[in-house]
Short mmCIF file of C-alpha atoms and ligand atoms in Angstrom, two decimals:
data_model
loop_
_atom_site.label_atom_id
_atom_site.label_comp_id
_atom_site.label_asym_id
_atom_site.label_seq_id
_atom_site.Cartn_x
_atom_site.Cartn_y
_atom_site.Cartn_z
CA MET A 67 -81.84 7.00 8.41
CA SER A 68 -79.10 9.31 9.59
CA ALA A 69 -76.77 11.99 8.28
CA LYS A 70 -73.92 9.52 8.93
CA GLU A 71 -75.37 7.12 6.37
CA VAL A 72 -75.53 9.90 3.80
CA ASN A 73 -71.86 10.70 4.46
CA GLU A 74 -70.98 7.02 4.10
CA LEU A 75 -72.70 6.96 0.69
CA ILE A 76 -70.63 9.98 -0.39
CA ARG A 77 -67.43 8.29 0.78
CA GLN A 78 -68.27 5.18 -1.23
CA ALA A 79 -69.04 7.34 -4.29
CA ALA A 80 -65.64 9.03 -3.84
CA GLU A 81 -63.82 5.68 -3.68
CA LYS A 82 -65.60 4.51 -6.84
CA ALA A 83 -64.66 7.78 -8.60
CA MET A 84 -61.01 7.36 -7.51
CA ARG A 85 -60.91 3.86 -8.96
CA GLU A 86 -62.39 5.01 -12.25
CA THR A 87 -60.47 8.26 -12.83
CA ASP A 88 -56.72 8.77 -12.50
CA SER A 89 -54.88 11.85 -11.34
CA GLU A 90 -53.57 13.66 -14.42
CA PRO A 91 -54.35 17.40 -14.59
CA GLU A 92 -54.91 19.07 -17.99
CA PRO A 93 -51.69 20.99 -18.77
CA GLY A 94 -53.40 23.63 -20.96
CA LEU A 95 -56.03 24.36 -18.36
CA THR A 96 -54.08 24.28 -15.11
CA GLU A 97 -51.20 26.63 -15.78
CA GLU A 98 -50.50 30.36 -15.72
CA ILE A 99 -51.52 32.01 -18.98
CA ASN A 100 -49.42 34.49 -20.94
CA TRP A 101 -51.97 36.60 -22.78
CA PRO A 102 -52.74 36.70 -25.64
CA ILE A 103 -53.27 33.02 -26.30
CA LYS A 104 -54.58 31.22 -29.35
CA VAL A 105 -57.73 29.13 -28.97
CA GLU A 106 -59.91 27.34 -31.47
CA LEU A 107 -63.38 28.84 -31.51
CA HIS A 108 -66.42 26.62 -31.54
CA ARG A 109 -70.10 27.48 -31.50
CA GLY A 110 -71.37 28.49 -28.08
CA LEU A 111 -67.77 29.52 -27.16
CA ALA A 112 -67.04 25.84 -26.41
CA GLY A 113 -63.45 25.50 -25.26
CA ALA A 114 -62.82 29.28 -25.30
CA ILE A 115 -60.74 30.69 -22.43
CA SER A 116 -62.18 33.83 -20.81
CA ASN A 117 -59.94 34.44 -17.79
CA THR A 118 -57.76 32.79 -15.16
CA THR A 119 -59.15 31.78 -11.79
CA GLN A 120 -58.16 30.17 -8.52
CA ILE A 121 -61.74 29.44 -7.47
CA GLY A 122 -62.65 26.17 -9.08
CA TYR A 123 -61.67 23.60 -11.66
CA VAL A 124 -63.70 21.12 -13.66
CA ASN A 125 -61.79 18.37 -15.46
CA GLY A 126 -64.37 17.13 -17.92
CA ALA A 127 -62.37 14.20 -19.21
CA LYS A 128 -61.78 12.74 -15.75
CA GLY A 129 -64.99 13.89 -14.08
CA TRP A 130 -63.35 16.03 -11.41
CA LEU A 131 -64.86 19.00 -9.61
CA ILE A 132 -62.49 20.97 -7.40
CA TYR A 133 -63.12 24.10 -5.32
CA ARG A 134 -59.85 25.90 -4.50
CA GLY A 135 -57.92 22.63 -4.41
CA PHE A 136 -60.48 20.57 -2.48
CA ASN A 137 -62.33 17.83 -4.33
CA CYS A 138 -66.10 17.88 -4.23
CA PHE A 139 -66.34 14.46 -2.58
CA ASP A 140 -64.42 15.63 0.49
CA LEU A 141 -66.40 18.85 0.71
CA ALA A 142 -69.74 17.05 0.28
CA GLU A 143 -68.91 14.50 2.97
CA LYS A 144 -67.10 16.65 5.52
CA SER A 145 -67.96 20.31 4.97
CA SER A 146 -71.04 22.52 5.24
CA TYR A 147 -72.45 25.05 2.77
CA GLU A 148 -71.35 27.92 5.03
CA GLU A 149 -67.78 26.58 5.18
CA THR A 150 -67.77 26.05 1.40
CA CYS A 151 -68.95 29.66 0.86
CA HIS A 152 -66.10 30.90 3.06
CA LEU A 153 -63.70 28.79 1.00
CA LEU A 154 -65.00 30.12 -2.31
CA LEU A 155 -65.21 33.77 -1.27
CA HIS A 156 -62.15 34.08 0.97
CA GLY A 157 -59.87 31.44 -0.54
CA ARG A 158 -59.43 29.10 2.43
CA LEU A 159 -61.36 26.93 4.85
CA PRO A 160 -62.20 28.94 7.98
CA SER A 161 -60.89 28.29 11.49
CA SER A 162 -63.69 27.58 13.97
CA SER A 163 -63.73 31.21 15.20
CA GLU A 164 -63.75 32.50 11.59
CA LEU A 165 -66.61 30.14 10.81
CA SER A 166 -68.63 31.38 13.80
CA ILE A 167 -68.17 34.99 12.66
CA PHE A 168 -69.07 34.05 9.08
CA ASN A 169 -72.20 32.19 10.24
CA GLU A 170 -73.28 35.18 12.33
CA GLN A 171 -72.82 37.49 9.35
CA LEU A 172 -74.98 35.24 7.19
CA LYS A 173 -77.64 34.94 9.89
CA LYS A 174 -77.69 38.71 10.43
CA TYR A 175 -78.69 39.20 6.79
CA ARG A 176 -81.38 36.50 6.56
CA ARG A 177 -84.39 38.81 6.87
CA VAL A 178 -85.27 40.71 3.70
CA PRO A 179 -86.86 44.20 3.67
CA GLN A 180 -90.67 44.20 3.76
CA PRO A 181 -91.10 45.97 0.36
CA VAL A 182 -89.38 42.98 -1.31
CA LEU A 183 -92.00 40.63 0.15
CA ASP A 184 -94.73 43.08 -0.89
CA VAL A 185 -93.44 43.02 -4.48
CA LEU A 186 -93.31 39.20 -4.44
CA ARG A 187 -96.96 39.10 -3.34
CA MET A 188 -97.91 41.25 -6.36
CA ILE A 189 -96.45 38.78 -8.87
CA PRO A 190 -99.19 36.60 -10.42
CA THR A 191 -98.22 33.01 -9.64
CA GLU A 192 -100.15 31.52 -12.59
CA SER A 193 -98.21 33.35 -15.29
CA SER A 194 -94.82 33.78 -13.62
CA HIS A 195 -91.92 31.35 -13.27
CA PRO A 196 -90.37 31.35 -9.76
CA MET A 197 -86.97 32.19 -11.31
CA SER A 198 -88.48 35.34 -12.83
CA ALA A 199 -89.87 36.21 -9.40
CA LEU A 200 -86.41 35.59 -7.91
CA ALA A 201 -84.81 37.95 -10.43
CA THR A 202 -87.40 40.63 -9.62
CA ALA A 203 -86.78 40.19 -5.89
CA VAL A 204 -82.99 40.53 -6.21
CA SER A 205 -83.44 43.59 -8.42
CA MET A 206 -85.72 45.06 -5.75
CA LEU A 207 -83.10 44.33 -3.06
CA GLY A 208 -80.65 46.37 -5.13
CA ASN A 209 -83.12 49.22 -5.50
CA LEU A 210 -83.53 49.34 -1.73
CA ASP A 211 -79.81 49.25 -0.89
CA ALA A 212 -78.42 52.79 -0.64
CA ASN A 213 -74.90 51.36 -1.04
CA SER A 214 -75.58 49.28 -4.14
CA GLU A 215 -73.66 51.64 -6.42
CA ASP A 216 -70.46 51.44 -4.36
CA ILE A 217 -68.60 48.88 -6.45
CA SER A 218 -65.45 48.67 -4.33
CA VAL A 219 -64.35 45.05 -3.77
CA GLU A 220 -64.98 45.57 -0.05
CA ASN A 221 -68.59 46.69 -0.49
CA GLU A 222 -69.30 44.14 -3.22
CA THR A 223 -68.02 41.41 -0.86
CA GLU A 224 -70.48 42.55 1.80
CA ILE A 225 -73.32 42.58 -0.76
CA SER A 226 -72.26 39.08 -1.83
CA LEU A 227 -72.62 37.81 1.74
CA LYS A 228 -76.02 39.48 1.96
CA LEU A 229 -77.11 37.82 -1.30
CA ILE A 230 -75.83 34.37 -0.26
CA SER A 231 -77.91 34.68 2.89
CA GLN A 232 -80.99 36.28 1.33
CA MET A 233 -81.28 34.11 -1.77
CA ALA A 234 -82.51 31.34 0.56
CA THR A 235 -85.04 33.66 2.21
CA LEU A 236 -86.31 34.85 -1.17
CA ALA A 237 -86.62 31.35 -2.66
CA GLY A 238 -88.41 30.22 0.51
CA ALA A 239 -90.82 33.16 0.32
CA ILE A 240 -91.52 32.57 -3.38
CA GLY A 241 -92.25 28.88 -2.76
CA ARG A 242 -94.65 29.72 0.08
CA ILE A 243 -96.44 32.48 -1.84
CA ARG A 244 -96.91 30.14 -4.80
CA GLN A 245 -98.70 27.76 -2.44
CA GLY A 246 -100.94 30.59 -1.18
CA LYS A 247 -99.11 30.70 2.16
CA GLU A 248 -97.38 33.49 4.07
CA PRO A 249 -93.56 33.72 3.91
CA LEU A 250 -91.90 32.57 7.13
CA THR A 251 -89.50 34.48 9.33
CA PRO A 252 -85.97 32.99 9.18
CA ASN A 253 -84.96 30.91 12.19
CA PRO A 254 -81.53 32.01 13.51
CA GLU A 255 -81.11 28.75 15.44
CA LEU A 256 -80.83 26.76 12.22
CA SER A 257 -77.96 26.18 9.78
CA HIS A 258 -78.24 27.73 6.32
CA ALA A 259 -79.48 24.46 4.79
CA ALA A 260 -81.96 23.70 7.59
CA ASN A 261 -83.29 27.25 7.65
CA PHE A 262 -83.77 27.21 3.88
CA PHE A 263 -85.61 23.88 4.07
CA TYR A 264 -87.76 25.31 6.86
CA MET A 265 -88.61 28.52 5.02
CA LEU A 266 -89.54 26.60 1.88
CA SER A 267 -91.51 23.74 3.45
CA GLY A 268 -92.65 25.14 6.80
CA THR A 269 -91.05 22.18 8.58
CA VAL A 270 -87.70 22.02 10.36
CA PRO A 271 -85.89 19.16 8.56
CA ASP A 272 -84.76 16.01 10.31
CA GLU A 273 -81.04 15.32 10.45
CA MET A 274 -81.01 13.40 7.18
CA ASN A 275 -82.95 15.96 5.13
CA GLU A 276 -80.79 18.76 6.54
CA ARG A 277 -77.62 16.87 5.54
CA ILE A 278 -78.93 16.12 2.05
CA MET A 279 -79.96 19.75 1.48
CA ASP A 280 -76.53 20.83 2.74
CA VAL A 281 -74.79 18.38 0.36
CA SER A 282 -76.90 19.65 -2.51
CA LEU A 283 -76.02 23.28 -1.74
CA ILE A 284 -72.30 22.36 -1.51
CA LEU A 285 -72.32 20.48 -4.82
CA HIS A 286 -74.10 23.22 -6.78
CA ALA A 287 -72.03 26.10 -5.34
CA ASP A 288 -69.60 26.52 -8.23
CA HIS A 289 -68.96 24.97 -11.60
CA GLY A 290 -66.47 26.70 -13.85
CA MET A 291 -67.54 29.19 -16.50
CA ASN A 292 -71.07 27.86 -16.85
CA ALA A 293 -73.59 30.14 -18.60
CA SER A 294 -74.99 31.81 -15.47
CA THR A 295 -71.56 32.40 -13.89
CA PHE A 296 -70.27 33.85 -17.13
CA THR A 297 -73.38 36.04 -17.44
CA THR A 298 -72.91 37.34 -13.89
CA MET A 299 -69.25 38.11 -14.65
CA VAL A 300 -70.02 39.79 -17.98
CA VAL A 301 -72.56 42.11 -16.33
CA ASN A 302 -70.19 42.83 -13.44
CA SER A 303 -67.27 43.50 -15.79
CA SER A 304 -69.01 46.65 -17.04
CA LEU A 305 -68.72 47.83 -13.41
CA SER A 306 -72.43 47.44 -12.91
CA ASP A 307 -73.48 46.61 -9.32
CA MET A 308 -73.55 43.10 -7.81
CA TYR A 309 -77.37 42.96 -7.58
CA SER A 310 -77.72 43.66 -11.33
CA SER A 311 -75.01 41.10 -12.09
CA VAL A 312 -76.80 38.44 -10.05
CA VAL A 313 -80.12 39.23 -11.76
CA GLY A 314 -78.29 38.34 -14.99
CA GLY A 315 -77.08 35.07 -13.46
CA ILE A 316 -80.57 34.10 -12.29
CA SER A 317 -82.03 34.82 -15.74
CA SER A 318 -79.42 32.62 -17.40
CA LEU A 319 -79.82 29.78 -14.91
CA LYS A 320 -83.58 29.72 -15.55
CA GLY A 321 -83.27 28.08 -18.99
CA PRO A 322 -83.88 24.34 -19.50
CA LEU A 323 -80.42 23.86 -21.04
CA HIS A 324 -78.89 25.02 -17.74
CA GLY A 325 -80.61 25.05 -14.32
CA GLY A 326 -84.09 24.29 -15.57
CA ALA A 327 -83.22 20.70 -16.54
CA ASN A 328 -83.95 18.97 -13.21
CA GLN A 329 -87.54 20.17 -13.31
CA GLN A 330 -87.88 18.71 -16.81
CA VAL A 331 -86.32 15.41 -15.68
CA VAL A 332 -89.02 14.80 -13.07
CA LEU A 333 -91.76 15.76 -15.53
CA ASN A 334 -90.29 13.28 -18.04
CA LEU A 335 -90.04 10.49 -15.46
CA ARG A 336 -93.68 11.07 -14.55
CA GLU A 337 -94.63 11.01 -18.22
CA ILE A 338 -92.80 7.69 -18.71
CA GLY A 339 -94.87 6.30 -15.83
CA SER A 340 -93.35 2.82 -15.49
CA VAL A 341 -90.09 0.96 -15.99
CA GLU A 342 -91.67 -1.00 -18.87
CA ASN A 343 -92.28 2.23 -20.82
CA VAL A 344 -88.68 3.48 -20.62
CA ASP A 345 -87.43 1.86 -23.81
CA SER A 346 -90.27 3.00 -26.05
CA TRP A 347 -90.23 6.54 -24.56
CA TYR A 348 -86.49 6.80 -25.21
CA GLN A 349 -86.79 5.46 -28.77
CA LYS A 350 -89.46 8.08 -29.53
CA LYS A 351 -87.15 10.84 -28.22
CA ARG A 352 -84.30 9.54 -30.34
CA ALA A 353 -86.49 9.28 -33.44
CA ALA A 354 -87.63 12.89 -32.91
CA LYS A 355 -83.93 13.87 -32.39
CA GLU A 356 -84.81 15.32 -29.01
CA LYS A 357 -82.35 15.49 -26.16
CA VAL A 358 -83.01 13.59 -22.96
CA MET A 359 -83.01 16.07 -20.10
CA GLY A 360 -80.50 15.36 -17.34
CA PHE A 361 -77.95 13.84 -19.73
CA GLY A 362 -74.92 15.30 -21.48
CA HIS A 363 -72.70 18.19 -20.56
CA ARG A 364 -70.61 20.78 -22.36
CA VAL A 365 -67.55 20.00 -20.22
CA TYR A 366 -68.02 16.52 -18.71
CA LYS A 367 -67.26 13.74 -21.14
CA ALA A 368 -67.09 11.38 -18.15
CA TYR A 369 -69.59 10.65 -15.38
CA ASP A 370 -70.47 13.92 -13.59
CA PRO A 371 -69.03 13.57 -10.03
CA ARG A 372 -72.11 15.30 -8.61
CA ALA A 373 -74.33 12.68 -10.21
CA ARG A 374 -72.09 10.01 -8.65
CA ILE A 375 -73.15 11.40 -5.27
CA PHE A 376 -76.77 12.22 -6.07
CA GLY A 377 -77.49 8.82 -7.64
CA PRO A 378 -77.00 6.80 -4.41
CA ILE A 379 -78.73 9.52 -2.35
CA ALA A 380 -81.74 9.40 -4.70
CA LYS A 381 -81.80 5.63 -4.20
CA LEU A 382 -81.73 6.11 -0.43
CA MET A 383 -84.59 8.62 -0.63
CA ALA A 384 -86.56 6.25 -2.86
CA GLU A 385 -87.19 4.04 0.16
CA LYS A 386 -89.44 6.75 1.62
CA SER A 387 -92.53 6.01 -0.49
CA ALA A 388 -93.82 3.75 -3.23
CA GLU A 389 -94.13 6.72 -5.61
CA ASN A 390 -90.50 7.75 -4.99
CA LYS A 391 -89.41 4.16 -5.53
CA THR A 392 -91.16 3.99 -8.91
CA ILE A 393 -89.68 7.32 -10.02
CA TYR A 394 -86.20 6.17 -8.97
CA GLU A 395 -86.54 2.83 -10.74
CA ILE A 396 -87.65 4.56 -13.95
CA ALA A 397 -84.64 6.91 -13.64
CA ALA A 398 -82.20 4.05 -13.06
CA LYS A 399 -83.57 2.21 -16.10
CA LEU A 400 -83.42 5.37 -18.22
CA GLU A 401 -79.79 5.86 -17.22
CA GLU A 402 -79.03 2.27 -18.23
CA VAL A 403 -80.74 2.67 -21.62
CA VAL A 404 -79.22 6.09 -22.46
CA VAL A 405 -75.72 5.20 -21.31
CA SER A 406 -75.71 1.88 -23.14
CA GLU A 407 -76.38 3.73 -26.40
CA LEU A 408 -74.67 7.09 -25.92
CA GLY A 409 -72.18 6.55 -23.08
CA GLN A 410 -69.23 4.79 -24.63
CA GLU A 411 -69.37 6.38 -28.05
CA ARG A 412 -70.81 9.89 -27.45
CA LYS A 413 -69.66 10.32 -23.83
CA ILE A 414 -73.15 11.20 -22.70
CA PHE A 415 -73.80 10.37 -19.05
CA PRO A 416 -76.23 11.63 -16.39
CA ASN A 417 -75.44 15.16 -15.23
CA VAL A 418 -76.11 16.85 -11.89
CA ASP A 419 -79.74 17.51 -12.81
CA PHE A 420 -80.67 13.91 -13.44
CA TYR A 421 -80.91 12.78 -9.83
CA SER A 422 -81.20 16.11 -7.96
CA GLY A 423 -84.85 16.59 -8.95
CA ILE A 424 -85.72 13.10 -7.72
CA ILE A 425 -84.16 13.95 -4.36
CA TYR A 426 -86.03 17.27 -4.04
CA LYS A 427 -89.25 15.54 -5.02
CA ALA A 428 -88.74 12.95 -2.30
CA MET A 429 -88.21 15.85 0.13
CA GLY A 430 -91.70 17.09 -0.77
CA ILE A 431 -90.51 20.16 -2.70
CA ASP A 432 -92.64 21.40 -5.60
CA THR A 433 -91.13 20.76 -9.06
CA ASP A 434 -91.12 24.42 -10.06
CA MET A 435 -88.92 25.27 -7.06
CA PHE A 436 -86.04 23.00 -8.15
CA THR A 437 -84.24 25.66 -10.19
CA PRO A 438 -84.49 28.31 -7.42
CA ILE A 439 -82.71 25.81 -5.12
CA PHE A 440 -79.88 25.77 -7.67
CA ALA A 441 -79.73 29.59 -7.43
CA VAL A 442 -79.72 29.47 -3.60
CA SER A 443 -76.48 27.52 -3.91
CA ARG A 444 -74.83 28.91 -7.07
CA ILE A 445 -74.98 32.47 -5.72
CA ALA A 446 -71.72 31.53 -3.96
CA GLY A 447 -69.88 30.75 -7.22
CA TRP A 448 -71.42 33.72 -9.06
CA THR A 449 -70.30 36.22 -6.47
CA ALA A 450 -66.90 34.62 -5.69
CA ARG A 451 -65.93 34.64 -9.37
CA ALA A 452 -67.33 38.13 -10.04
CA LEU A 453 -65.34 39.44 -7.03
CA GLU A 454 -62.15 37.67 -8.11
CA TYR A 455 -62.46 39.18 -11.59
CA LEU A 456 -63.39 42.64 -10.26
CA ALA A 457 -60.04 42.89 -8.46
CA ASP A 458 -58.32 42.97 -11.88
CA ASN A 459 -61.26 43.88 -14.07
CA ARG A 460 -61.34 44.20 -17.84
CA LEU A 461 -64.64 44.59 -19.71
CA PHE A 462 -65.70 41.34 -21.42
CA ARG A 463 -66.19 42.27 -25.05
CA PRO A 464 -65.82 39.52 -27.66
CA ARG A 465 -66.65 40.03 -31.31
CA ALA A 466 -68.94 38.24 -33.74
CA VAL A 467 -68.16 37.30 -37.32
CA TYR A 468 -70.44 39.38 -39.51
CA THR A 469 -71.90 37.34 -42.35
CA GLY A 470 -74.34 39.89 -43.79
CA PRO A 471 -73.93 42.19 -46.80
CA ILE A 472 -71.66 45.23 -46.47
CA LYS A 473 -72.89 47.78 -48.98
CA ILE A 474 -76.56 48.16 -49.91
CA ASP A 475 -77.89 51.40 -51.33
CA TYR A 476 -80.60 52.99 -49.21
CA LYS A 477 -83.92 53.24 -51.07
CA PRO A 478 -86.59 55.73 -50.03
CA ILE A 479 -89.63 53.95 -48.52
CA GLU A 480 -91.85 54.60 -51.58
CA ASP A 481 -89.36 52.76 -53.84
CA ARG A 482 -89.11 49.57 -51.75
C1 COA B 712 -75.94 20.30 -21.46
C2 COA B 712 -75.99 20.48 -22.97
C3 COA B 712 -76.73 21.79 -23.27
C4 COA B 712 -74.57 20.56 -23.52
O1 COA B 712 -74.72 20.91 -24.82
P1 COA B 712 -73.59 21.13 -25.90
O2 COA B 712 -72.24 21.03 -25.35
O3 COA B 712 -73.98 22.36 -26.63
O4 COA B 712 -73.79 19.85 -26.77
P2 COA B 712 -74.77 19.72 -27.98
O5 COA B 712 -76.14 20.14 -27.61
O6 COA B 712 -74.13 20.40 -29.16
O7 COA B 712 -74.72 18.15 -28.18
C5 COA B 712 -73.66 17.47 -28.82
C6 COA B 712 -74.22 16.17 -29.38
O8 COA B 712 -74.61 15.31 -28.30
C7 COA B 712 -76.01 15.08 -28.34
N1 COA B 712 -76.57 15.26 -27.01
C8 COA B 712 -76.17 16.13 -26.08
N2 COA B 712 -76.94 16.03 -24.99
C9 COA B 712 -77.84 15.07 -25.25
C10 COA B 712 -78.90 14.54 -24.51
N3 COA B 712 -79.20 14.99 -23.30
N4 COA B 712 -79.65 13.57 -25.07
C11 COA B 712 -79.36 13.11 -26.31
N5 COA B 712 -78.36 13.61 -27.07
C12 COA B 712 -77.61 14.56 -26.54
C13 COA B 712 -76.58 16.16 -29.27
O9 COA B 712 -77.78 15.77 -29.88
C14 COA B 712 -75.45 16.38 -30.22
O10 COA B 712 -75.51 15.36 -31.17
P3 COA B 712 -75.12 15.64 -32.71
O11 COA B 712 -73.65 15.95 -32.66
O12 COA B 712 -75.45 14.37 -33.39
O13 COA B 712 -75.94 16.80 -33.15
C15 COA B 712 -76.70 19.27 -23.65
O14 COA B 712 -76.04 18.08 -23.33
C16 COA B 712 -78.16 19.21 -23.27
O15 COA B 712 -78.99 19.93 -23.85
N6 COA B 712 -78.52 18.33 -22.26
C17 COA B 712 -79.88 18.24 -21.80
C18 COA B 712 -80.19 19.41 -20.87
C19 COA B 712 -79.54 19.25 -19.52
O16 COA B 712 -79.58 18.20 -18.92
N7 COA B 712 -78.95 20.36 -19.04
C20 COA B 712 -78.31 20.40 -17.74
C21 COA B 712 -76.82 20.56 -17.89
S1 COA B 712 -76.03 20.41 -16.32
#
C-alpha cells in the first residue's frame, strides 16, 4: 500500500464531508469582537469566549476544522507537518526556500541535552505515566536553557521551534526507555514524521506509515481553545516562560477526558473482545451511566472531520493483521451501535480519539505512548496560540461565584 492510496482516502473523506456539511460560517464566532461582550456562562466555561484568534477555527455544528483559512482535509492530503507548523506559527504556507530553512531549523534542534536523557532514565517506568515523564523532560529543558526567561516574542518563537522539534525526540526517548531500550539519535535525513516514528520504534517507516504518521501530526496540530491549549495560554499570560507554559499544556492533555481517550478506546475494544459482545458491553456502560471513550465532544455536534479521515485509514491498516482486523470490526460495530442511539438525538459521534488509537496500534506503537504522540503534534497549536496572544497579552483571570458563607465568628480551637 502506498502514500498515494492514503491521500486518495483523505480526498474521498473530504468529498463526503462536503456533501454532508454546507458552507455557512457562524456569525457570532467569525467576526471582529468589540469588547466587552455578553456571553452565557455554562459549566466548564462551555461557549465562553476567551480571546480572538486568526490561527484556527472549529465549526462544531458543521464539523469543520480550519487552520488559518485552510481546511483540514486539504492540509491532511497535500501538506506536511512541517509546512502546517510554518502555517500555524508564521501565518502562511511557506515558499519552497522558506520551507527548506524551516526544516533545517527544526532538524538543528532535534538532539536534546544529555542531562534531559539522564533525568528520563531516573524516572521509574512502573509508577510513572509517559505524559508525566514528558512534562518533567520539558521542564528540564527549560532549566537548562539560559535564555528561557527572555519572554520577548522573538525569543519565545525560537523556543517554540525548539519545542516542536524536541517534543518528538523526547516522546521517542520515553517510549524507548519504557521498553528498556536506549534512546536513539535523531536522523537528520528523515522528515519530522519519519524521524519521530524511527525514534519511537527503532525502524525507519515505509512510505505508507510515514504518510499516516504525518497525517496524524497534521490533524492533531491545533483545535481551538481545547483544555490543553487554554492551559498553555493561561500560564503564558502571566508572562511565565514558554517551557513552563508547555508543561501546563502537557499536564492538561494527559487526562482521559482530553488526550488520554485514545488509549482508553483501545483498552475498551480489547475488553469487548469480539463483534458479538459489542451490544451487551455498550448496554452495561449505558446502565452504569458511563461514557464511551472516543465519542462525544464539547464543540462538535456533527461528525468530527478528523474521525472522517482516521476511520478509513484505520480500515486500511486493519488489513495488516487478523488482530487489527478484529479490533477494527469491533470499533466499526461500536460506532454503529452508539451512533444509532446517541447520534441523531444527542449529537454524539466518534471523535478524533476513536480511530487514532487503532491506527497507532496497527503501527506497532505501545498503548501508553498514544497520548505523547498527541503532544508531539499539538505543541504546534499550543505555541502558535500562546505566541499570538503574547503579542497583545492580558492576564487571564476569570472569577468564580462564591457560594459559601460570608460571616462566621472565629472560635478558639478549644471551643470547637
Ligand atoms: C469530550 C467530552 C468530555 C465532552 O464533554 P462535555 O461537553 O462536558 O459533555 P458532557 O460530559 O457534559 O456530556 C453531555 C451529555 O452527553 C453525554 N455524553 C457525552 N459524551 C458521551 C460519551 N462518550 N458516551 C456517552 N454519553 C456521552 C453525557 O453523559 C451527558 O449526558 P446527560 O446530559 O444526560 O448528563 C465528553 O463527550 C466525553 O467525556 N467523551 C469521552 C472522552 C473522550 O472521548 N474524550 C476525547 C475528546 S476529543
